[in-house]
Amino acid sequence: MKGIAVSKGVAIGKAYLLDRSKFCILKQKLEDHEVENEIQRFRDAIAKTKVQMVDIKNRAEKIADKYAVILDTYTLLLDDDILVNDTIENIRKNRTNAEWTLNQTLQNFLNLFDNINDDYLKGKKDDLDLLVQAILRNLIGHSQETLSDIQEPVIIVTHSLSPSDTLSMPRNFIKGLATETGGKTSHVGIFAAALGIPAVTGIKNLTSQINTGDNVVVDGIDGEVIVHPNEENSQYFLKKQENYRRYEERLLANIHQSAETLDGHQIHLLANIESNQEAKTLRKFGAEGVGLYRTEFLYMSASNLPGERELYENFKAVAQEMGKRPVVIRTLDIGMDKQLAGIPTNDEDNPALGLRGIRLSLAKPELFLSQLKGILRASLYGNVKVLYPMISSVSEIIQANELLQKAKELLKEDQIPFDENIEIGAMIETPAATICIDHILEHVNFISIGTNDLIQYLLAIDRVNENVAHLYQPFHPAVIRALKQIFDAAKKANKKVSICGELGGDPMATMLLLGLGDLHDLSMEPHSIPKVKKIIRLIRLEEARQMADHVLNLSSVEEISQFIAKEMRTRFPDDFDRDLSFQEKIIPA
Ligand code: PEP
Ligand code: MG
């Protein structure tokens, strides 16, 4: 059965079928005098669900910060006007029982979701559904089978998995996960990836084809679930599992080596992080510092906007953890795909072109100042740098720098020490910044290329719209030319260049990126570091330059992609030809 691979690895074992099928909801008509009682019963169920969700969130924080952030959306939804007030209004108007009325509200919501072209929101649809099931359970008074009784290693097979399920699971016994609902952005995907449990989601009719005790394989590499594998299949997946394990092990073997090409050019490999908790683990992947601290998540996970002190303490913890290693803290980049409850900007028609990134910070100087002061104060404890997101003109950098100067003066007035020479950088992620790169470079110490947005804006392709996802092409000649222009200008200005978008962590692009210019560092999801490092250590800069020169002369995405894939597969068959590395042969230990 084919599904979505959301967490890598291969799990082989016995299935544990978790019954999370939905309730059968009956419609009941209420007498007039019963209506207010019914509404109270509904309110009680909401309140109870809220308490349960907060409890789950507190427990989740102990497992993974990023995962706890997701659970906040559940609590927010319980305060949602449409979900709660619409249901109450309809109980009154239609005189129908709470279960039925809530279910109707849910159906309306789900229809709405179906018409939304947003991958991220679509992923959230399953989460909303789960939340309503939790409220329904509280209304019906139905307690469900708990996973905490599992005593042996199993592969969980289920329609869906609620946040409380994921937390009550004895994690040592969960070898793999297979679900009918959910995707990469839903909490199941994030949970599995955070814990490294092989997982496949989105398989229709999965639960009707598997029983508890059945032998199953969850292939989180290629997104497949196999029931009752025969002897030949079993051998094949055992090999694939072992190969993947060895492959990961071998990659991690290089973590103490520097990312240096065969002809002696060193690139620094840094990590992208979203919470200070991650700073503790990134060294185990060989990260040499933090190249991008996305601070939005600090704001998204808090019920109130974090103040200067809270920010300072958070940043200080990262700076201290990293010691002399760099920590690049990006100022708030709210807007578009990252929304804040306290600062709503999502009613804009074109949020990607709206009040996001530095524009929002300049429009709300108080908010920006508290960030800048938090960063400055933390700068005393390590090698901290500031990074401004979504720069599209020199005047934005000038204004931002003026506010940075003001933040310094305010701290001086209060006799609070900081690093006077803190470096500042601009993210290059708009076409305007690319075209005017020479001017921008005059005002900063370094630049960091945000390829995620740069590709979106250069190609006019919404990065979260599934209808145009096939056109989101990092290897588009326009992207490569833009990168080349940026590198050339930075070399002339003698300024450092970093790449912190996803492309920087894509091993397929590593050689090309090195060839395009003088790359100071690449910043990426920490788990991508070992593979990118492996490639850097096996190439010569001279060859990378030749590759880039050739690619710059090609005119289409197809030509470029094919050329790069062929080159990389020939040079690194174990890394780019999955058939070879994980399936057909055993990699020597
Ligand atoms: C980018 O745009 O490439 C980037 C790193 O920032 P974000 O993904 O947070 O927009
Ligand atoms: Mg960006």
mmCIF file with all atom_site columns, C-alpha atoms in Angstrom, residues 8-13 155 175-176 198 216-221 233-249 581-587:
data_model
loop_
_atom_site.group_PDB
_atom_site.id
_atom_site.type_symbol
_atom_site.label_atom_id
_atom_site.label_alt_id
_atom_site.label_comp_id
_atom_site.label_asym_id
_atom_site.label_entity_id
_atom_site.label_seq_id
_atom_site.pdbx_PDB_ins_code
_atom_site.Cartn_x
_atom_site.Cartn_y
_atom_site.Cartn_z
_atom_site.occupancy
_atom_site.B_iso_or_equiv
_atom_site.pdbx_formal_charge
_atom_site.auth_seq_id
_atom_site.auth_comp_id
_atom_site.auth_asym_id
_atom_site.auth_atom_id
_atom_site.pdbx_PDB_model_num
ATOM 1  C CA . LYS A 1 8   ? 12.673 7.788   7.267  1.00 0.00 ? 8   LYS A CA 1
ATOM 2  C CA . GLY A 1 9   ? 13.735 4.252   8.147  1.00 0.00 ? 9   GLY A CA 1
ATOM 3  C CA . VAL A 1 10  ? 12.279 0.750   7.825  1.00 0.00 ? 10  VAL A CA 1
ATOM 4  C CA . ALA A 1 11  ? 10.215 -0.953  10.549 1.00 0.00 ? 11  ALA A CA 1
ATOM 5  C CA . ILE A 1 12  ? 9.411  -4.670  10.482 1.00 0.00 ? 12  ILE A CA 1
ATOM 6  C CA . GLY A 1 13  ? 7.187  -6.286  13.084 1.00 0.00 ? 13  GLY A CA 1
ATOM 7  C CA . ILE A 1 155 ? 3.909  -1.180  14.621 1.00 0.00 ? 155 ILE A CA 1
ATOM 8  C CA . LYS A 1 175 ? 8.832  0.518   15.997 1.00 0.00 ? 175 LYS A CA 1
ATOM 9  C CA . GLY A 1 176 ? 6.785  2.149   13.271 1.00 0.00 ? 176 GLY A CA 1
ATOM 10 C CA . PRO A 1 198 ? 9.698  5.222   10.551 1.00 0.00 ? 198 PRO A CA 1
ATOM 11 C CA . VAL A 1 216 ? 3.853  -5.759  8.518  1.00 0.00 ? 216 VAL A CA 1
ATOM 12 C CA . VAL A 1 217 ? 6.623  -3.629  7.096  1.00 0.00 ? 217 VAL A CA 1
ATOM 13 C CA . VAL A 1 218 ? 6.593  0.174   7.239  1.00 0.00 ? 218 VAL A CA 1
ATOM 14 C CA . ASP A 1 219 ? 8.984  1.564   4.677  1.00 0.00 ? 219 ASP A CA 1
ATOM 15 C CA . GLY A 1 220 ? 9.417  5.221   5.628  1.00 0.00 ? 220 GLY A CA 1
ATOM 16 C CA . ILE A 1 221 ? 11.969 5.715   2.853  1.00 0.00 ? 221 ILE A CA 1
ATOM 17 C CA . ASN A 1 233 ? 9.986  -9.696  0.762  1.00 0.00 ? 233 ASN A CA 1
ATOM 18 C CA . SER A 1 234 ? 11.074 -10.091 4.352  1.00 0.00 ? 234 SER A CA 1
ATOM 19 C CA . GLN A 1 235 ? 14.686 -10.676 3.349  1.00 0.00 ? 235 GLN A CA 1
ATOM 20 C CA . TYR A 1 236 ? 14.559 -7.689  1.048  1.00 0.00 ? 236 TYR A CA 1
ATOM 21 C CA . PHE A 1 237 ? 13.265 -5.318  3.743  1.00 0.00 ? 237 PHE A CA 1
ATOM 22 C CA . LEU A 1 238 ? 15.607 -6.676  6.392  1.00 0.00 ? 238 LEU A CA 1
ATOM 23 C CA . LYS A 1 239 ? 18.453 -5.790  4.053  1.00 0.00 ? 239 LYS A CA 1
ATOM 24 C CA . LYS A 1 240 ? 16.993 -2.377  3.329  1.00 0.00 ? 240 LYS A CA 1
ATOM 25 C CA . GLN A 1 241 ? 16.576 -1.726  7.045  1.00 0.00 ? 241 GLN A CA 1
ATOM 26 C CA . GLU A 1 242 ? 20.119 -2.781  7.819  1.00 0.00 ? 242 GLU A CA 1
ATOM 27 C CA . ASN A 1 243 ? 21.489 -0.759  4.925  1.00 0.00 ? 243 ASN A CA 1
ATOM 28 C CA . TYR A 1 244 ? 19.695 2.342   6.065  1.00 0.00 ? 244 TYR A CA 1
ATOM 29 C CA . ARG A 1 245 ? 20.951 1.895   9.607  1.00 0.00 ? 245 ARG A CA 1
ATOM 30 C CA . ARG A 1 246 ? 24.532 1.445   8.437  1.00 0.00 ? 246 ARG A CA 1
ATOM 31 C CA . TYR A 1 247 ? 24.213 4.296   6.028  1.00 0.00 ? 247 TYR A CA 1
ATOM 32 C CA . GLU A 1 248 ? 23.129 6.664   8.833  1.00 0.00 ? 248 GLU A CA 1
ATOM 33 C CA . GLU A 1 249 ? 25.813 5.315   11.115 1.00 0.00 ? 249 GLU A CA 1
ATOM 34 C CA . SER A 1 581 ? 22.375 1.957   -1.325 1.00 0.00 ? 581 SER A CA 1
ATOM 35 C CA . PHE A 1 582 ? 19.346 0.579   0.449  1.00 0.00 ? 582 PHE A CA 1
ATOM 36 C CA . GLN A 1 583 ? 18.014 -2.294  -1.558 1.00 0.00 ? 583 GLN A CA 1
ATOM 37 C CA . GLU A 1 584 ? 20.146 -4.444  -3.723 1.00 0.00 ? 584 GLU A CA 1
ATOM 38 C CA . LYS A 1 585 ? 23.371 -4.820  -1.884 1.00 0.00 ? 585 LYS A CA 1
ATOM 39 C CA . ILE A 1 586 ? 24.472 -4.818  1.709  1.00 0.00 ? 586 ILE A CA 1
ATOM 40 C CA . ILE A 1 587 ? 26.691 -1.848  2.481  1.00 0.00 ? 587 ILE A CA 1
#
